[in-house]
XYZ file of C-alpha atoms in Angstrom:
673
model
C -15.028 55.837 -61.567
C -18.305 57.165 -60.236
C -18.262 57.652 -56.456
C -20.623 55.463 -54.464
C -23.440 56.970 -52.424
C -25.088 53.711 -51.442
C -24.694 54.596 -47.775
C -27.139 57.473 -48.193
C -30.452 56.205 -46.894
C -33.735 57.217 -48.512
C -34.684 59.318 -45.509
C -31.434 61.285 -45.707
C -31.906 61.770 -49.441
C -35.422 63.107 -48.931
C -34.177 65.445 -46.202
C -31.413 66.649 -48.521
C -33.862 67.421 -51.290
C -36.075 69.504 -49.028
C -33.043 71.324 -47.637
C -31.666 72.011 -51.121
C -35.007 73.302 -52.323
C -34.991 75.895 -49.569
C -31.379 76.744 -50.297
C -31.957 77.113 -54.021
C -35.005 79.263 -53.470
C -33.119 81.523 -51.112
C -30.272 81.998 -53.565
C -32.174 82.242 -56.812
C -30.765 84.951 -59.035
C -33.474 87.082 -60.549
C -33.572 88.140 -64.161
C -31.560 91.271 -64.930
C -33.412 94.060 -66.616
C -30.680 95.323 -68.923
C -29.146 92.227 -70.400
C -29.162 89.934 -73.379
C -31.230 86.765 -73.003
C -31.355 84.716 -70.984
C -30.818 85.088 -67.256
C -29.711 82.653 -64.633
C -31.911 80.400 -62.576
C -31.175 77.795 -59.988
C -33.103 75.047 -61.670
C -31.192 72.080 -60.382
C -29.306 70.687 -57.435
C -25.856 69.801 -58.682
C -23.496 67.038 -57.808
C -21.470 64.744 -59.955
C -20.997 61.665 -62.041
C -18.799 60.042 -64.663
C -19.665 56.466 -65.474
C -21.968 55.682 -68.349
C -25.411 55.012 -66.914
C -28.000 52.550 -68.080
C -29.597 53.709 -71.287
C -33.236 53.676 -72.152
C -34.843 53.871 -75.489
C -37.312 55.554 -77.620
C -40.911 55.478 -78.639
C -43.414 57.457 -80.669
C -43.387 60.164 -83.348
C -43.931 58.950 -86.854
C -42.195 61.881 -88.548
C -39.104 62.359 -86.425
C -36.819 65.317 -86.962
C -33.255 64.643 -88.060
C -30.452 64.122 -85.578
C -26.781 64.769 -86.084
C -26.232 61.283 -87.399
C -29.032 60.895 -89.915
C -31.037 62.913 -92.373
C -34.642 63.656 -91.442
C -37.405 61.250 -92.182
C -39.448 62.692 -94.999
C -43.160 62.613 -95.536
C -42.917 63.614 -99.160
C -40.300 63.271 -101.856
C -38.562 66.520 -102.731
C -40.078 68.252 -105.692
C -36.660 69.135 -107.069
C -33.889 66.557 -107.194
C -31.012 68.755 -108.299
C -29.823 72.244 -107.565
C -30.545 74.873 -110.174
C -27.556 75.995 -112.143
C -26.037 78.956 -110.359
C -23.236 81.155 -111.645
C -21.243 82.524 -108.761
C -20.633 86.263 -108.966
C -17.144 87.759 -108.728
C -15.762 88.192 -105.232
C -17.711 90.635 -103.108
C -20.734 91.297 -105.352
C -24.342 91.803 -104.254
C -27.001 89.435 -105.497
C -28.929 91.897 -107.645
C -31.780 89.469 -108.288
C -33.540 90.763 -105.165
C -33.555 94.562 -105.167
C -34.841 94.751 -101.587
C -31.325 94.417 -100.137
C -27.864 93.431 -101.294
C -27.757 90.386 -99.006
C -31.150 88.951 -99.975
C -32.080 86.231 -100.398
C -30.084 84.857 -97.445
C -28.183 82.576 -96.996
C -27.033 82.241 -100.544
C -24.224 80.425 -102.353
C -24.047 83.515 -104.531
C -22.098 84.964 -101.599
C -19.370 82.324 -101.871
C -16.320 81.691 -104.022
C -14.567 78.438 -104.813
C -11.704 77.570 -102.479
C -10.041 74.174 -102.715
C -8.349 74.651 -99.327
C -11.585 74.370 -97.344
C -13.612 71.326 -96.339
C -16.622 72.450 -98.384
C -14.642 73.698 -101.363
C -16.140 77.140 -100.818
C -15.425 80.256 -98.840
C -17.873 82.991 -97.947
C -17.564 86.144 -100.001
C -20.132 88.441 -98.420
C -19.861 91.786 -100.207
C -18.378 94.411 -97.903
C -20.103 97.143 -99.878
C -23.512 95.592 -99.207
C -23.468 95.223 -95.438
C -25.685 97.476 -93.316
C -24.423 100.781 -91.949
C -25.009 102.076 -88.456
C -26.156 105.650 -87.880
C -22.514 106.775 -87.864
C -22.042 105.380 -91.350
C -19.899 102.414 -90.277
C -20.564 99.276 -92.347
C -20.512 95.869 -90.694
C -17.033 94.475 -91.311
C -17.354 90.903 -92.608
C -13.655 90.088 -92.891
C -13.871 87.381 -90.257
C -17.194 86.031 -91.500
C -15.583 85.578 -94.908
C -13.029 83.177 -93.446
C -15.839 80.615 -92.995
C -16.467 77.883 -95.566
C -20.245 78.069 -95.325
C -23.210 79.442 -93.444
C -24.571 78.810 -89.941
C -26.326 75.477 -89.215
C -29.127 77.602 -87.759
C -29.324 80.215 -90.512
C -32.692 81.832 -91.013
C -33.670 81.734 -94.683
C -34.675 85.312 -95.512
C -36.539 86.854 -98.414
C -38.570 89.987 -98.922
C -42.218 89.112 -99.467
C -44.063 91.727 -97.390
C -47.469 91.064 -98.929
C -47.468 87.341 -98.189
C -50.164 85.939 -95.932
C -48.476 82.814 -94.595
C -51.579 81.284 -93.044
C -53.622 81.711 -96.214
C -50.684 80.444 -98.282
C -50.357 77.307 -96.176
C -46.833 78.031 -94.933
C -46.463 76.362 -91.497
C -45.537 78.337 -88.411
C -44.182 77.177 -85.065
C -47.360 75.247 -84.240
C -47.251 72.864 -87.228
C -43.637 72.037 -88.057
C -44.580 68.654 -89.499
C -46.482 70.351 -92.328
C -43.206 71.778 -93.642
C -42.406 68.324 -95.053
C -45.667 68.042 -96.972
C -46.379 68.699 -100.648
C -48.883 71.490 -99.997
C -46.515 74.090 -98.587
C -45.285 76.717 -101.056
C -41.940 76.960 -99.248
C -39.699 73.898 -99.382
C -36.267 73.303 -97.886
C -34.283 70.313 -99.173
C -30.935 68.827 -98.187
C -29.389 68.283 -101.611
C -26.581 66.181 -100.144
C -29.076 63.510 -99.047
C -32.141 64.401 -101.132
C -34.301 64.707 -98.002
C -36.721 67.482 -97.177
C -35.779 69.493 -94.109
C -38.249 70.614 -91.402
C -38.766 74.280 -90.609
C -41.206 76.878 -89.413
C -41.774 80.214 -91.131
C -42.883 83.611 -89.867
C -43.101 87.211 -90.965
C -40.883 89.418 -88.821
C -43.354 90.615 -86.195
C -40.890 93.224 -84.905
C -41.077 95.192 -88.174
C -43.893 97.432 -89.443
C -46.280 96.066 -92.061
C -44.796 96.383 -95.529
C -41.220 96.151 -94.202
C -41.308 92.588 -92.908
C -38.933 89.888 -94.037
C -40.191 86.344 -94.457
C -38.039 84.226 -92.118
C -37.802 80.453 -92.549
C -36.126 78.830 -89.526
C -34.818 75.245 -89.487
C -36.492 73.100 -86.839
C -33.255 71.202 -86.291
C -29.733 72.323 -87.066
C -28.808 71.853 -90.715
C -25.986 69.398 -91.276
C -22.383 70.520 -91.523
C -21.022 70.723 -95.055
C -24.384 69.950 -96.690
C -25.911 71.949 -99.526
C -29.536 73.068 -99.213
C -32.106 74.148 -101.771
C -34.854 76.700 -101.095
C -37.930 76.701 -103.325
C -40.708 79.284 -103.075
C -43.884 79.350 -105.140
C -47.603 79.904 -104.689
C -47.489 82.558 -101.961
C -50.787 84.426 -101.585
C -51.669 87.832 -100.240
C -54.431 88.508 -97.709
C -57.019 88.572 -100.516
C -55.982 85.127 -101.686
C -54.283 86.460 -104.822
C -50.832 85.215 -105.913
C -47.982 87.556 -105.092
C -45.203 88.280 -107.535
C -41.671 87.910 -106.255
C -38.813 89.689 -107.983
C -36.269 87.275 -106.590
C -35.479 83.793 -107.952
C -37.915 81.186 -106.725
C -35.077 78.798 -105.920
C -31.516 79.126 -104.721
C -28.929 77.120 -102.811
C -26.645 77.620 -99.839
C -23.997 75.522 -98.092
C -23.568 74.952 -94.351
C -20.112 75.423 -92.872
C -17.967 72.414 -92.007
C -17.071 71.270 -88.505
C -13.550 72.567 -89.110
C -14.873 76.015 -89.918
C -17.346 76.155 -87.045
C -15.307 74.616 -84.215
C -11.753 74.624 -85.533
C -10.579 77.658 -83.601
C -11.776 76.452 -80.218
C -10.541 72.913 -80.798
C -7.149 74.290 -81.827
C -6.618 76.321 -78.664
C -7.878 73.474 -76.457
C -5.613 70.946 -78.171
C -2.523 73.149 -78.056
C -3.095 74.069 -74.409
C -3.618 70.499 -73.224
C -0.679 69.234 -75.275
C 1.461 71.599 -73.227
C 0.026 70.279 -69.953
C 0.527 66.601 -70.688
C -1.769 63.758 -69.661
C -2.267 64.783 -66.008
C -0.680 68.206 -65.800
C -2.537 71.244 -64.511
C -2.141 74.966 -65.129
C -0.523 77.194 -62.553
C -2.970 78.668 -60.066
C -2.992 80.900 -57.009
C -5.446 80.959 -54.116
C -6.071 84.598 -53.212
C -8.630 84.255 -50.423
C -10.283 81.627 -48.219
C -13.372 82.447 -46.152
C -15.632 80.407 -43.902
C -15.072 77.634 -41.419
C -17.323 74.613 -41.947
C -17.830 75.712 -45.558
C -14.954 77.218 -47.497
C -15.379 79.906 -50.134
C -12.149 79.967 -52.114
C -11.176 82.639 -54.638
C -8.172 82.616 -56.906
C -6.754 82.807 -60.393
C -5.276 80.331 -62.842
C -3.142 80.740 -65.928
C -5.179 80.900 -69.112
C -3.097 81.015 -72.313
C -4.024 84.267 -74.037
C -4.854 84.027 -77.736
C -6.341 87.524 -77.815
C -4.996 90.929 -78.681
C -3.894 93.210 -75.873
C -4.084 91.798 -72.367
C -7.024 89.504 -73.183
C -9.652 91.687 -71.492
C -12.939 93.042 -72.874
C -12.540 94.577 -76.309
C -9.879 92.103 -77.462
C -10.215 89.615 -80.291
C -8.293 86.609 -81.565
C -4.749 86.881 -82.869
C -4.927 84.818 -86.050
C -2.349 83.118 -88.259
C -3.641 81.132 -91.215
C -7.124 81.508 -89.773
C -6.327 79.930 -86.367
C -5.678 81.650 -83.030
C -2.090 81.954 -81.813
C -0.830 82.758 -78.353
C 0.159 86.350 -77.710
C 3.878 86.926 -77.276
C 3.372 90.276 -75.566
C 0.717 89.014 -73.121
C 0.986 85.202 -73.215
C -1.201 84.603 -70.164
C -4.505 85.878 -68.840
C -5.374 85.548 -65.120
C -8.701 83.709 -65.239
C -10.580 83.891 -61.955
C -12.215 81.013 -60.134
C -14.436 80.574 -57.098
C -15.088 77.288 -55.316
C -17.483 76.336 -52.517
C -16.706 73.131 -50.600
C -17.092 71.445 -47.220
C -14.145 71.840 -44.858
C -14.508 68.427 -43.184
C -16.611 65.949 -45.180
C -16.470 62.193 -44.419
C -14.281 61.802 -47.493
C -13.275 63.599 -50.691
C -16.311 64.981 -52.525
C -17.007 65.225 -56.249
C -17.074 68.624 -57.908
C -19.588 70.235 -60.225
C -18.377 72.928 -62.599
C -21.017 75.632 -62.820
C -21.767 77.874 -65.807
C -23.434 81.098 -64.702
C -26.385 82.978 -66.148
C -26.761 85.989 -68.362
C -23.887 88.444 -68.087
C -23.282 87.162 -64.567
C -20.178 85.928 -62.783
C -18.547 83.011 -61.005
C -20.091 84.310 -57.764
C -23.339 82.523 -58.629
C -21.637 79.269 -57.597
C -22.324 80.253 -53.981
C -25.670 78.466 -54.117
C -23.596 75.277 -53.787
C -23.291 76.106 -50.092
C -26.292 73.867 -49.383
C -24.693 70.883 -51.103
C -21.387 71.519 -49.355
C -23.162 71.720 -45.998
C -24.528 68.222 -46.580
C -21.124 66.946 -47.669
C -22.484 65.911 -51.075
C -20.414 67.983 -53.484
C -18.251 70.999 -54.135
C -18.911 73.634 -56.775
C -16.350 75.560 -58.807
C -16.901 78.248 -61.415
C -15.092 80.678 -63.639
C -16.503 83.588 -65.615
C -17.969 83.194 -69.106
C -15.642 85.949 -70.295
C -17.149 87.581 -73.356
C -20.600 87.312 -71.757
C -19.893 88.039 -68.088
C -20.601 90.996 -65.847
C -17.292 92.656 -66.707
C -18.266 92.557 -70.404
C -21.480 94.576 -70.039
C -19.968 97.946 -71.131
C -18.314 96.273 -74.121
C -21.555 94.500 -75.108
C -23.408 97.826 -75.152
C -20.699 99.372 -77.339
C -20.725 96.391 -79.703
C -24.494 96.698 -80.196
C -23.913 100.237 -81.423
C -21.213 99.102 -83.870
C -21.601 95.460 -84.850
C -18.294 95.419 -86.746
C -16.849 94.804 -83.295
C -18.829 91.611 -82.681
C -15.731 89.416 -82.945
C -14.636 90.919 -79.624
C -17.502 89.115 -77.918
C -17.419 85.898 -79.936
C -13.647 85.392 -79.706
C -13.412 86.134 -76.005
C -16.267 83.709 -75.418
C -14.195 80.913 -76.949
C -11.425 81.798 -74.509
C -14.005 81.226 -71.752
C -14.610 77.690 -73.006
C -10.872 77.067 -72.773
C -10.958 78.438 -69.217
C -13.649 75.905 -68.259
C -11.499 73.068 -69.625
C -8.578 74.203 -67.487
C -10.815 74.591 -64.445
C -11.909 70.992 -64.979
C -8.293 69.875 -65.146
C -7.506 71.752 -61.919
C -10.353 69.888 -60.205
C -9.435 66.481 -61.639
C -5.635 66.490 -61.615
C -3.494 65.328 -58.684
C -1.303 68.311 -59.599
C -4.258 70.711 -59.400
C -6.279 72.229 -56.589
C -5.676 69.348 -54.163
C -2.019 70.396 -53.849
C -3.072 73.580 -52.030
C -3.915 73.709 -48.301
C -7.169 75.487 -49.088
C -8.402 72.270 -50.740
C -7.160 69.951 -47.979
C -8.368 68.849 -44.561
C -6.402 69.755 -41.456
C -4.386 66.554 -41.808
C -3.540 67.284 -45.445
C -6.037 64.908 -47.057
C -7.699 66.118 -50.287
C -11.215 67.552 -50.056
C -11.922 67.000 -53.766
C -12.165 63.479 -55.132
C -10.835 64.239 -58.612
C -13.423 61.766 -59.919
C -16.944 62.148 -61.173
C -16.665 65.791 -62.185
C -19.844 66.981 -63.910
C -21.016 70.195 -65.561
C -24.147 72.186 -64.729
C -25.131 75.261 -66.729
C -28.300 77.271 -66.251
C -29.866 79.706 -68.708
C -26.917 81.419 -70.441
C -24.870 78.605 -68.937
C -27.216 76.192 -70.715
C -26.841 78.014 -74.037
C -23.048 78.000 -73.818
C -22.562 74.824 -71.791
C -23.173 72.423 -74.652
C -20.286 74.023 -76.543
C -17.928 73.782 -73.560
C -18.974 70.163 -73.002
C -18.604 69.058 -76.633
C -14.898 69.978 -76.595
C -14.201 68.634 -73.100
C -12.152 65.660 -71.933
C -12.703 66.649 -68.286
C -16.367 65.703 -67.747
C -18.950 63.374 -69.265
C -22.273 64.220 -67.603
C -23.934 67.494 -68.466
C -27.094 69.078 -67.117
C -28.328 72.191 -68.902
C -31.185 74.073 -67.225
C -33.540 76.152 -69.427
C -31.085 75.880 -72.353
C -31.275 76.530 -76.082
C -29.137 77.358 -79.067
C -29.035 80.063 -81.720
C -29.186 83.556 -80.249
C -30.818 84.765 -83.464
C -33.932 82.829 -82.501
C -33.648 83.768 -78.827
C -33.248 87.532 -78.943
C -36.594 88.662 -80.356
C -38.443 86.117 -78.224
C -36.788 86.991 -74.902
C -38.159 89.357 -72.274
C -34.538 90.281 -71.484
C -33.778 91.713 -74.923
C -35.789 94.986 -75.098
C -33.466 97.161 -72.932
C -30.436 96.374 -75.086
C -32.551 96.239 -78.215
C -33.106 99.955 -77.701
C -29.360 100.505 -78.167
C -29.212 98.236 -81.195
C -32.305 99.691 -82.867
C -31.072 103.246 -82.403
C -27.839 102.330 -84.171
C -29.490 100.281 -86.950
C -32.939 101.854 -87.406
C -33.966 99.934 -90.569
C -36.041 96.887 -89.460
C -34.835 94.805 -92.397
C -31.238 95.541 -91.485
C -31.879 94.491 -87.871
C -32.345 90.940 -89.117
C -29.458 90.985 -91.581
C -26.987 92.407 -89.062
C -27.833 89.702 -86.567
C -27.448 87.006 -89.221
C -23.951 88.330 -89.901
C -23.214 88.324 -86.173
C -24.475 84.754 -85.806
C -21.762 83.539 -88.179
C -19.284 84.508 -85.438
C -21.526 83.828 -82.436
C -21.930 80.211 -83.563
C -18.311 79.559 -82.602
C -19.036 80.297 -78.950
C -22.512 78.860 -78.333
C -24.280 75.514 -78.684
C -25.187 76.156 -82.325
C -21.783 75.132 -83.718
C -21.201 72.152 -81.405
C -24.555 70.411 -80.893
C -23.957 67.940 -83.732
C -20.948 66.595 -81.797
C -22.317 66.687 -78.255
C -24.177 63.367 -77.936
C -23.139 61.716 -81.214
C -20.204 61.924 -83.632
C -17.829 63.386 -81.032
C -14.763 65.307 -82.116
C -11.602 63.175 -82.522
C -10.192 62.024 -79.208
C -13.321 62.975 -77.245
C -16.398 61.049 -76.134
C -20.091 61.669 -76.589
C -21.685 63.244 -73.536
C -24.618 62.192 -71.368
C -26.953 65.197 -71.410
C -30.096 66.148 -69.491
C -31.984 69.267 -70.630
C -34.696 70.935 -68.552
C -37.354 73.161 -70.160
C -39.836 75.428 -68.391
C -43.005 75.558 -70.505
C -43.830 79.131 -71.509
C -40.385 80.453 -70.481
C -40.255 84.235 -70.915
C -36.474 84.445 -71.263
C -35.376 81.332 -73.156
C -37.976 80.528 -75.767
C -39.192 76.934 -75.873
C -38.853 76.727 -79.655
C -35.078 77.240 -79.377
C -34.809 74.686 -76.571
C -36.629 72.170 -78.742
C -34.437 72.836 -81.794
C -31.488 72.016 -79.542
C -33.220 68.861 -78.283
C -33.975 67.643 -81.826
C -30.413 68.296 -82.927
C -28.854 66.210 -80.149
C -31.465 63.446 -80.493
C -32.964 63.967 -77.042
C -35.978 61.989 -75.807
C -38.734 63.843 -73.946
C -40.773 62.680 -70.950
C -44.033 60.981 -71.955
C -46.401 62.739 -72.043
C -44.537 66.058 -71.997
C -47.602 68.182 -71.161
C -51.227 67.854 -70.148
C -53.732 67.761 -72.992
C -54.608 71.201 -74.292
C -51.605 73.008 -72.833
C -49.641 73.265 -76.075
C -50.876 75.206 -79.104
C -49.013 72.847 -81.439
C -50.750 70.468 -83.807
C -48.278 67.821 -82.634
C -46.557 68.950 -79.434
C -42.802 68.357 -79.446
C -42.860 67.330 -83.075
C -39.844 65.257 -84.083
C -38.750 64.527 -80.493
C -39.315 60.904 -79.549
C -40.620 59.923 -76.125
C -38.753 58.208 -73.326
C -39.986 54.612 -73.234
C -38.782 53.765 -69.739
C -36.835 54.961 -66.743
C -34.122 55.425 -65.678
C -33.068 57.159 -68.904
C -29.768 58.533 -70.123
C -27.873 59.540 -73.246
C -29.840 62.649 -74.226
C -33.055 63.519 -72.407
C -35.369 66.531 -72.305
C -37.444 67.074 -69.179
C -40.392 69.466 -69.557
C -41.922 71.138 -66.497
C -45.191 73.048 -66.505
C -45.752 75.733 -63.861
C -49.092 76.927 -65.236
C -47.767 79.780 -67.382
C -49.779 80.395 -70.579
C -48.303 79.120 -73.854
C -45.793 81.580 -75.379
C -46.411 83.726 -78.471
C -46.297 81.877 -81.785
C -44.403 84.745 -83.461
C -40.989 86.306 -82.809
C -42.105 88.510 -79.931
C -41.339 88.127 -76.218
C -43.933 87.111 -73.627
C -44.525 89.614 -70.845
C -46.679 89.589 -67.746
C -49.576 89.884 -67.228
C -50.715 88.800 -70.708
C -48.458 85.757 -70.640
C -48.593 85.150 -66.920
C -45.667 84.757 -64.564
C -42.243 83.887 -65.916
C -41.400 80.238 -65.087
C -37.727 80.640 -66.041
C -36.471 80.092 -62.482
C -39.500 78.310 -61.026
C -37.778 74.936 -60.868
C -35.670 76.215 -57.974
C -38.760 75.947 -55.743
C -39.850 72.511 -56.965
C -38.590 69.641 -54.803
C -39.144 67.026 -57.506
C -37.027 68.949 -60.007
C -34.223 69.034 -57.487
C -34.651 65.328 -56.811
C -34.501 64.615 -60.536
C -31.467 66.832 -61.037
C -29.649 65.536 -57.978
C -30.167 61.948 -59.081
C -28.902 62.684 -62.581
C -25.804 64.463 -61.355
C -25.026 61.718 -58.830
C -25.758 58.728 -61.055
C -26.031 59.948 -64.649
C -29.617 58.701 -64.827
C -32.866 60.593 -65.327
C -35.617 59.226 -63.094
C -39.375 59.633 -63.348
C -40.580 61.878 -60.539
C -43.954 62.725 -62.072
C -45.834 59.552 -63.149
C -47.322 61.601 -65.982
C -46.782 65.178 -67.174
C -44.444 67.077 -64.856
C -46.625 69.776 -63.301
C -44.944 71.971 -60.729
C -46.092 74.628 -58.306
C -48.635 76.729 -60.175
C -47.542 80.284 -60.876
C -50.726 81.095 -62.805
C -53.925 79.308 -61.838
């Protein structure tokens, strides 16, 4: 049951918002300079909620992008109604039809074999002899990738066509996604399972020198699990307007992995762990320190079942039997760390927000909840996103130099999602935190309500938080600040990437192989980020779970989390965007927020995207990061200083409803003019 806050008068609420704005501004975590994208930002004032709020409905957009429950609306019938006949090669062979690289074109059902034990009837068979080598001569090991029964829902379609002029050829880029469904484009992507055309944008790899660029076709919404897709390419022109000759086949097919393949490992460890706890049971925990008087800062550990090799620390990967993780017998438990911030003497038990920290950060970022605790509104608790936390930085650098080790990051990240589920149970269960004196008043009453727990993730926490939420039975309301999905889209477009890119590029100096290596990594990374779970977040929930109520917040022109990846996420979960999203002329797109319908009325709930404009110039339209001064000031964390954002976030996390605080486009404090 959602706690009642009806006794909070409007004047108190307004005072709280102003206070929280100052608090958030004072505690804003700045972007690190040596980390993977993106960084943390205090974009929202958290509190909590559980009950299903009033829903609102949709409006506009005549050519809406597909959601997880329906194929996309098409503007033109597909030009091909059946897949071309394809003979699968023997296990582990290159596709020799494109001499540019063994793994081109990508993705490709030529790199699969039949397997009647999988949901798709296929299993990947990426040739080990054809994967890129680092400068030490170590090939990318694809053993774990080849356990999948298909490709990533966010796979970039890759081919080598370095002479192609996409603009002259009429291939749409990020600014005209709707044109990808038309008859005129020489690149077509079709869902053969439904017969519908699929939206995309295409770009030449702007990070590579001329003549070495791959053509990259990126889906504008996640491709559907288990579906087969057809790529057709014809009529590409060079810069002189002459047809170019491709040595690869002009059409090929590929199959997207099933839900079992993408999420099966995480669901398995969550299910087995919670089966051991029972309906209300909680894991063992220990409080190791309590500081503060009116506000308590509590540190401790809790028992996390260890499904990793070794002691479960950085550098470990899953122990697998029959493709699923099993608990270590040598080190069965891992001491996951938590930190909570809560009022010592509120009028009554307070709800708790679980907080997902930013890029390669730590649970310590939850300290910005001190302002909310001071007002007696909520407590905050956090654990580390192990796999992508501060303690993982040395391992991440080593992995970038030898990408065969990428499973160490991806597997440990799934353990972090399990840790968040257990943290939620500790907050909610009568056998959890409230049994310890640190979480009680002087007379032994509980400080935490155990009801209305919500999740707030910012930046990296927004990119991972959808995954943690999709598998959760411990919370229903989810706010994700400056979020996205698909790190393969994010990296090149993030201002945080260049320092670590230097390590990666030095180890894999061939620009073409940069792209291919990261596509191989994404097959594993999917399992730990929003990419693999978005289709089950707000619709078609996993068995035994419920669809979540989700509010996304985008900062227009974000330097660290590219807007195009945020909007792919929004399309995939069927989010509605505020109407109008931006002032006229701000977006470079032919149809801004193509395929995302508008909110028709407030309050709204279900899946909503809120766009805020802080005056930053529009981002690049190619896969390059925006930097100041050319692209103005980074608005990634600007919402922390905007009272109306905090009001909007606070209302959502208290009531589950998104309110209109703008009466038009949401324009915040101007960072640039």
